Coordinates of C-alpha atoms and ligand atoms in Angstrom, one line a residue:
M23 CA -7.3 -35.1 26.7
T24 CA -3.8 -34.0 27.9
I25 CA -2.9 -30.3 27.6
I26 CA 0.6 -29.0 28.1
V27 CA 0.4 -25.4 29.5
T28 CA 3.8 -23.7 29.3
G29 CA 4.5 -20.7 31.5
G30 CA 1.7 -21.9 33.9
A31 CA 3.5 -20.6 37.0
G32 CA 3.1 -17.0 35.8
F33 CA 0.1 -14.7 35.9
I34 CA -2.2 -15.7 33.0
G35 CA -0.9 -19.3 32.7
S36 CA -1.8 -20.1 36.4
N37 CA -5.2 -18.5 36.1
F38 CA -5.7 -20.6 32.9
I39 CA -4.7 -23.8 34.7
F40 CA -7.3 -23.1 37.5
Y41 CA -9.9 -22.4 34.9
E42 CA -9.3 -25.6 32.9
L43 CA -9.1 -27.9 35.9
T44 CA -12.5 -26.5 37.1
K45 CA -14.2 -26.3 33.7
H46 CA -12.9 -29.6 32.3
P47 CA -12.1 -31.8 35.3
Q48 CA -11.7 -34.8 33.0
D49 CA -8.7 -33.3 31.2
R50 CA -5.1 -33.7 32.3
I51 CA -3.0 -30.5 32.6
V52 CA 0.8 -30.6 32.6
C53 CA 2.5 -27.3 33.4
L54 CA 5.9 -26.8 31.9
D55 CA 7.7 -23.8 33.4
S56 CA 11.4 -22.9 34.0
L57 CA 10.4 -20.7 37.0
T58 CA 12.1 -17.5 35.9
Y59 CA 11.9 -14.5 38.3
A60 CA 8.2 -14.2 37.0
G61 CA 7.3 -17.8 37.8
N62 CA 6.1 -18.7 41.2
L63 CA 5.5 -22.3 42.3
S64 CA 3.5 -21.3 45.3
T65 CA 0.9 -19.9 43.0
L66 CA 0.1 -23.4 41.9
S67 CA -0.2 -24.8 45.4
P68 CA -4.0 -25.1 45.2
V69 CA -3.7 -27.7 42.4
M70 CA -0.5 -29.5 43.3
D71 CA -2.3 -32.4 44.8
N72 CA -4.9 -32.7 42.0
P73 CA -4.3 -36.1 40.3
Q74 CA -5.2 -34.5 37.0
F75 CA -2.3 -32.0 37.3
R76 CA 1.5 -32.3 36.9
F77 CA 4.2 -29.7 37.3
V78 CA 7.5 -30.0 35.3
K79 CA 10.3 -27.5 35.8
D80 CA 12.1 -27.2 32.5
D81 CA 12.9 -24.6 29.9
I82 CA 10.9 -24.5 26.6
T83 CA 14.2 -23.8 24.8
D84 CA 15.6 -27.1 26.1
R85 CA 14.8 -29.4 23.2
T86 CA 15.8 -32.6 25.0
A87 CA 13.6 -31.8 28.0
V88 CA 10.7 -30.8 25.7
D89 CA 11.0 -34.0 23.7
R90 CA 11.2 -36.1 26.9
L91 CA 7.9 -34.5 28.1
F92 CA 6.2 -35.1 24.8
E93 CA 7.3 -38.8 24.9
E94 CA 6.0 -39.1 28.5
E95 CA 2.7 -37.3 28.1
K96 CA 1.7 -37.6 24.5
P97 CA -0.1 -34.3 24.7
D98 CA -3.2 -33.5 22.5
I99 CA -2.9 -29.7 22.9
I100 CA -0.1 -27.2 23.7
V101 CA -0.9 -23.8 25.0
N102 CA 2.2 -21.6 25.0
F103 CA 2.1 -18.9 27.6
A104 CA 5.9 -19.2 28.4
A105 CA 7.6 -15.9 27.6
E106 CA 9.6 -13.0 28.9
T107 CA 6.8 -10.5 29.2
H108 CA 7.8 -7.1 30.7
V109 CA 8.4 -4.4 28.1
D110 CA 10.7 -2.4 30.4
R111 CA 13.0 -5.4 31.0
S112 CA 13.1 -6.0 27.2
I113 CA 14.4 -2.5 26.7
E114 CA 17.2 -3.4 29.2
D115 CA 18.0 -6.9 27.9
P116 CA 16.5 -7.7 24.5
E117 CA 18.4 -11.0 24.0
A118 CA 16.6 -12.9 26.8
F119 CA 13.3 -12.1 25.0
L120 CA 14.5 -13.4 21.6
K121 CA 15.6 -16.6 23.2
A122 CA 12.5 -17.5 25.2
N123 CA 9.9 -16.0 23.0
I124 CA 11.2 -16.9 19.5
L125 CA 13.5 -19.9 20.0
G126 CA 11.2 -21.3 22.7
T127 CA 8.2 -21.2 20.4
C128 CA 10.3 -22.9 17.6
A129 CA 11.4 -25.7 20.0
L130 CA 7.9 -26.4 21.1
M131 CA 6.5 -26.5 17.6
D132 CA 9.3 -28.8 16.4
A133 CA 8.3 -31.2 19.1
C134 CA 4.7 -30.9 17.9
R135 CA 5.8 -31.8 14.4
K136 CA 7.8 -34.7 15.6
Y137 CA 5.2 -36.3 18.0
G138 CA 2.0 -35.0 16.4
I139 CA -0.6 -33.0 18.2
K140 CA -4.2 -31.8 17.7
R141 CA -3.5 -28.1 18.3
Y142 CA -0.6 -25.8 19.1
H143 CA -1.9 -22.5 20.5
Q144 CA 0.3 -19.4 20.8
V145 CA -0.7 -16.9 23.4
S146 CA 0.2 -13.6 21.7
T147 CA -0.5 -9.9 22.4
D148 CA -2.1 -6.8 20.9
E149 CA 1.4 -5.2 21.1
V150 CA 2.3 -6.9 17.9
Y151 CA 0.2 -4.3 16.1
G152 CA 2.1 -1.4 17.5
D153 CA 0.0 1.5 18.7
L154 CA -2.8 3.8 17.7
P155 CA -3.0 7.6 17.9
L156 CA -4.9 9.2 20.8
D157 CA -6.8 11.5 18.4
R158 CA -8.4 8.6 16.3
P159 CA -10.7 6.9 18.8
D160 CA -12.4 5.3 15.7
L161 CA -9.4 3.1 15.0
F162 CA -9.1 -0.4 16.5
F163 CA -6.7 -3.4 15.9
T164 CA -8.3 -6.1 13.8
E165 CA -6.7 -9.4 12.8
Q166 CA -5.9 -7.7 9.4
T167 CA -3.9 -4.8 11.0
P168 CA -0.3 -5.0 9.9
L169 CA 2.3 -6.1 12.5
H170 CA 4.3 -3.0 13.4
T171 CA 6.1 -3.4 16.7
S172 CA 7.8 -0.8 19.0
S173 CA 9.7 -2.7 21.7
P174 CA 12.1 -5.7 21.7
Y175 CA 9.3 -7.5 23.6
S176 CA 6.6 -6.9 21.0
S177 CA 9.1 -7.6 18.2
S178 CA 9.9 -11.0 19.7
K179 CA 6.2 -11.8 20.1
A180 CA 5.5 -10.7 16.5
S181 CA 8.4 -12.9 15.3
A182 CA 7.0 -15.9 17.1
D183 CA 3.5 -15.2 15.6
L184 CA 5.1 -15.2 12.1
L185 CA 6.9 -18.4 12.8
V186 CA 3.6 -20.1 14.1
L187 CA 1.8 -19.1 10.9
A188 CA 4.8 -20.3 8.8
Y189 CA 4.6 -23.7 10.5
H190 CA 0.9 -23.9 9.6
R191 CA 1.6 -23.1 5.9
T192 CA 4.8 -25.1 5.5
Y193 CA 4.2 -28.1 7.7
N194 CA 0.5 -28.0 8.0
L195 CA 0.8 -27.8 11.8
P196 CA -2.6 -27.3 13.4
V197 CA -2.0 -23.9 15.1
S198 CA -4.0 -21.0 16.4
I199 CA -3.0 -17.6 17.8
S200 CA -4.8 -15.3 20.3
R201 CA -3.8 -11.6 20.5
C202 CA -5.1 -10.2 23.8
S203 CA -5.1 -6.7 25.3
N204 CA -3.7 -5.9 28.8
N205 CA -4.9 -8.4 31.5
Y206 CA -5.4 -7.7 35.2
G207 CA -6.4 -9.9 38.1
P208 CA -4.9 -12.2 40.8
Y209 CA -1.3 -13.4 40.7
Q210 CA 0.1 -10.7 38.4
F211 CA 3.7 -10.0 39.1
P212 CA 4.1 -6.6 40.9
E213 CA 6.3 -5.1 38.2
K214 CA 3.3 -4.5 36.0
L215 CA 1.2 -1.3 36.3
I216 CA -1.8 -2.4 38.4
P217 CA -0.1 -4.6 41.1
L218 CA 2.8 -2.2 41.3
M219 CA 0.5 0.7 42.0
I220 CA -1.5 -1.3 44.6
A221 CA 1.7 -2.4 46.4
N222 CA 3.3 1.1 46.4
A223 CA 0.0 2.8 47.5
L224 CA -0.3 0.3 50.4
A225 CA 3.3 1.2 51.5
D226 CA 2.6 4.9 51.0
K227 CA 5.4 5.0 48.4
P228 CA 5.4 7.2 45.3
L229 CA 3.4 5.9 42.4
P230 CA 5.7 6.2 39.3
V231 CA 3.6 7.3 36.3
Y232 CA 5.5 7.3 33.0
G233 CA 5.4 10.6 31.0
K234 CA 2.0 12.4 31.4
G235 CA 0.0 9.2 32.2
E236 CA -2.0 9.8 29.0
N237 CA -1.2 6.4 27.4
V238 CA -4.2 4.2 27.0
R239 CA -4.5 0.5 27.6
D240 CA -7.5 -1.8 26.9
W241 CA -8.0 -3.8 30.1
L242 CA -9.5 -7.3 30.3
Y243 CA -10.0 -9.3 33.5
V244 CA -7.8 -12.4 33.3
D245 CA -10.6 -15.0 33.5
D246 CA -12.2 -13.6 30.4
H247 CA -8.9 -14.1 28.5
C248 CA -8.7 -17.7 29.9
K249 CA -12.3 -18.3 28.7
A250 CA -11.3 -17.0 25.2
I251 CA -8.3 -19.3 24.9
D252 CA -10.4 -22.3 26.2
L253 CA -12.9 -21.6 23.4
I254 CA -10.2 -21.2 20.7
I255 CA -8.4 -24.4 21.5
R256 CA -11.6 -26.4 21.5
E257 CA -13.8 -24.7 18.8
G258 CA -11.5 -22.2 17.0
K259 CA -10.3 -22.9 13.4
E260 CA -6.8 -24.1 12.6
G261 CA -4.5 -21.4 11.1
E262 CA -6.6 -18.6 12.5
V263 CA -5.7 -15.5 14.6
Y264 CA -8.3 -14.2 17.1
N265 CA -8.1 -10.8 18.8
V266 CA -9.3 -10.8 22.4
G267 CA -10.3 -7.6 24.2
G268 CA -13.3 -6.1 25.9
H269 CA -13.5 -2.5 24.7
N270 CA -12.3 -1.1 28.0
E271 CA -9.8 1.6 27.3
K272 CA -8.4 3.6 30.2
R273 CA -5.7 6.2 30.5
N274 CA -2.9 5.1 32.9
I275 CA -3.4 8.1 35.1
D276 CA -7.1 7.2 35.5
I277 CA -6.2 3.6 36.5
V278 CA -3.8 5.0 39.2
K279 CA -6.5 7.4 40.5
I280 CA -9.1 4.5 40.7
I281 CA -6.6 2.4 42.7
L282 CA -5.8 5.3 45.1
K283 CA -9.5 6.0 45.6
E284 CA -10.3 2.4 46.3
L285 CA -7.5 2.2 48.9
G286 CA -8.3 5.5 50.5
K287 CA -4.8 6.9 49.7
P288 CA -4.0 10.5 48.6
E289 CA -3.3 11.5 44.9
S290 CA -0.2 13.3 46.2
L291 CA 1.5 9.9 46.0
I292 CA 1.4 10.2 42.2
T293 CA 4.9 11.0 40.8
Y294 CA 5.4 11.6 37.1
V295 CA 8.7 10.0 36.0
T296 CA 10.7 9.8 32.7
D297 CA 8.8 8.1 30.0
R298 CA 9.4 4.6 28.8
K299 CA 11.5 4.6 25.6
G300 CA 9.4 4.1 22.5
H301 CA 6.3 4.1 24.7
D302 CA 3.2 2.9 22.8
M303 CA 0.4 5.5 23.0
R304 CA -2.9 3.5 22.7
Y305 CA -4.0 -0.1 22.4
A306 CA -7.5 -0.9 21.4
I307 CA -8.8 -4.3 20.3
D308 CA -11.7 -5.0 17.9
P309 CA -12.9 -8.4 19.2
A310 CA -15.7 -8.8 16.6
K311 CA -14.2 -12.0 15.1
I312 CA -14.1 -14.1 18.3
H313 CA -17.5 -12.8 19.2
H314 CA -19.1 -13.7 15.9
D315 CA -17.2 -17.0 15.3
L316 CA -17.1 -18.4 18.8
G317 CA -19.7 -16.4 20.8
W318 CA -17.1 -15.0 23.2
L319 CA -17.9 -12.0 25.2
P320 CA -16.2 -10.6 28.3
E321 CA -18.1 -11.2 31.6
T322 CA -16.4 -9.0 34.1
H323 CA -16.9 -5.3 34.0
F324 CA -13.9 -3.2 34.9
E325 CA -15.6 -1.6 37.9
E326 CA -16.2 -5.1 39.4
G327 CA -12.9 -6.6 38.2
I328 CA -10.6 -3.9 39.6
K329 CA -12.4 -4.1 43.0
K330 CA -11.9 -7.9 43.0
T331 CA -8.3 -7.5 42.0
I332 CA -7.5 -4.9 44.8
Q333 CA -9.3 -7.1 47.3
W334 CA -7.2 -10.1 46.2
Y335 CA -4.0 -8.2 46.7
L336 CA -5.2 -7.1 50.1
S337 CA -6.0 -10.6 51.2
H338 CA -2.9 -12.2 49.6
R339 CA -0.2 -9.9 51.0
D340 CA 2.1 -12.8 51.7
W341 CA 2.2 -13.8 48.0
W342 CA 3.4 -10.4 46.7
E343 CA 5.3 -9.2 49.8
T344 CA 7.5 -12.3 49.5
I345 CA 8.2 -11.4 45.8
I346 CA 9.0 -7.7 46.5
S347 CA 11.3 -8.5 49.4
G348 CA 13.9 -10.4 47.3
E349 CA 15.8 -9.4 44.1
Y350 CA 12.9 -7.3 43.2
Q351 CA 14.4 -4.5 45.4
D352 CA 17.5 -4.4 43.1
Y353 CA 15.2 -4.4 40.0
Y354 CA 13.1 -1.5 41.4
E355 CA 16.2 0.5 42.3
K356 CA 17.7 0.0 38.8
M357 CA 14.5 0.9 37.0
Y358 CA 13.1 3.6 39.1
G359 CA 16.1 4.9 41.2
N360 CA 17.1 7.8 38.9
R361 CA 13.9 8.3 36.9
Ligands
LIG405 P1 4.4 -13.8 33.3 O1 5.6 -13.0 33.1 O2 3.5 -13.5 34.5 O3 4.7 -15.3 33.3 C1 5.6 -15.9 32.4 C2 5.8 -17.4 32.8 O4 6.6 -18.0 31.8 C3 6.6 -17.5 34.1 O5 6.0 -18.5 34.9 C4 8.0 -17.9 33.7 O6 8.7 -18.7 34.6 C5 7.7 -18.7 32.4 N1 8.8 -18.7 31.5 C6 9.5 -17.7 30.9 N2 10.4 -18.1 30.1 C7 10.3 -19.5 30.1 C8 11.0 -20.5 29.4 N3 12.0 -20.2 28.5 N4 10.7 -21.8 29.6 C9 9.7 -22.1 30.4 N5 9.0 -21.2 31.1 C10 9.3 -19.9 30.9 O7 3.5 -13.6 32.0 P2 2.0 -13.3 31.7 O8 1.7 -11.9 31.9 O9 1.2 -14.4 32.4 O10 1.9 -13.6 30.2 C11 1.7 -14.9 29.7 C12 1.6 -14.9 28.1 O11 0.6 -14.0 27.7 C13 2.9 -14.3 27.5 O12 3.2 -15.0 26.3 C14 2.5 -12.9 27.1 O13 3.2 -12.4 26.0 C15 1.0 -13.0 26.8 N6 0.2 -11.9 27.1 C16 0.2 -11.2 28.3 C17 -0.7 -10.1 28.5 C18 -0.7 -9.4 29.9 O14 -1.4 -8.4 30.0 N7 0.0 -9.9 30.9 C19 -1.6 -9.7 27.5 C20 -1.6 -10.4 26.3 C21 -0.7 -11.5 26.1
LIG406 O1 -1.1 -5.3 25.8 C1 -0.7 -6.5 26.3 C2 0.6 -6.4 27.0 O2 0.3 -5.7 28.3 C3 1.3 -7.7 27.3 O3 1.7 -8.3 26.0 C4 2.6 -7.5 28.2 O4 3.2 -8.8 28.4 C5 2.1 -6.9 29.4 O5 3.3 -6.6 30.2 C6 1.4 -5.5 29.2 O6 2.3 -4.6 28.6 P1 2.3 -3.0 29.0 O7 3.6 -2.4 28.7 O8 1.1 -2.4 28.5 O9 2.0 -3.2 30.6 P2 2.7 -2.5 31.9 O10 1.9 -3.0 33.1 O11 4.2 -2.6 31.9 O12 2.3 -1.0 31.6 C7 1.0 -0.5 31.4 C8 1.1 1.0 31.2 O13 1.5 1.6 32.4 C9 2.1 1.4 30.1 O14 1.6 2.5 29.4 C10 3.3 1.8 30.9 C11 2.7 2.4 32.2 N1 3.5 2.3 33.4 C12 3.9 1.0 33.7 C13 4.7 0.8 34.9 C14 5.2 -0.5 35.2 C15 3.7 3.3 34.2 O15 3.2 4.5 34.0 N2 4.4 3.2 35.4 C16 5.0 2.0 35.7 O16 5.7 1.9 36.8

């Protein structure tokens, strides 16, 4: 079987490629990635010489390039991770998100219609459901929760989801969608909460917590997400949406304190800064469907996962120090300079 993994030079996509090549060594994996600021080819160096792996640098919105790849590879499955993913950047520049996340999804699915595939899988997010109030811990996102987005990022992801479901109904395209909660683990770009706080703490720099730090996210170790997607593309039903999450809700401030404690750094590094515009309060996934239908359960407890993640950042300083030495400095100054 040949699987095209788009966005495979990013955080979750690269972890998924490692997972697939190990779990299904007979399958061929083709990574299609345009290497935006968030894509890093060095991440894929452990698999570059694997004869079952191919890397192609192209943009999913480039229909000629996408068609060429489909003609060359005749893929069975497409797993679309490629996207602009950072909420704060979407608030600064929404258009880039609409292009990659909506038009890119459309271009990929049109190629699927033209050449025929067994499954198109869209990697979506719990953010399409909007947020939940802090004072209703009994509420969770199910697959029936209405889409109700807050940011340009989540709106672009929800638009793509609607398009995917429309292609199923209109063209009978064999699609599936997963909507996962916040991931953490190796190779996450250091603009996101956990790696940013690890990097700043190690440099004894202020840790910028938005608002009061009371917002809640539902954290899942990246390998558990990869395992869920692997199950869905092989055993999940066409036309279905699967929520993915491990019932692991944590306030941002508590995450930051755990990181400081683990690194032996003082809480005086915590700095409360102006809140994110439209900041979602709480995400919480109900994963009952994927558990009952496909037997999926998360394997990594947060206490173990966060320790592994911090250790990974400690032992791979060259990976993230290279990233934060370049244009990231301008980004950091723009986003945090006057906050
Ligand atoms: P990331 O930002 O780390 O990586 C995105 C990758 O996509 C990069 O390698 C980038 O170069 C590539 N890319 C972007 N635009 C492209 C384009 N037009 N053509 C080709 N490649 C392009 O992202 P991530 O955190 O790994 O997220 C991957 C997917 O999972 C996204 O679709 C995201 O919405 C979804 N998701 C992420 C999380 C999370 O917590 N990070 C949770 C749920 C869902
Ligand atoms: O829920 C899934 C989503 O999780 C994915 O769809 C997104 O692609 C991914 O980026 C992530 O979105 P979040 O906005 O939840 O992640 P982020 O790491 O940016 O922020 C997590 C929380 O931490 C959020 O409440 C904002 C807060 N935060 C973030 C940063 C970067 C801070 O307090 N300070 C910061 O500097």
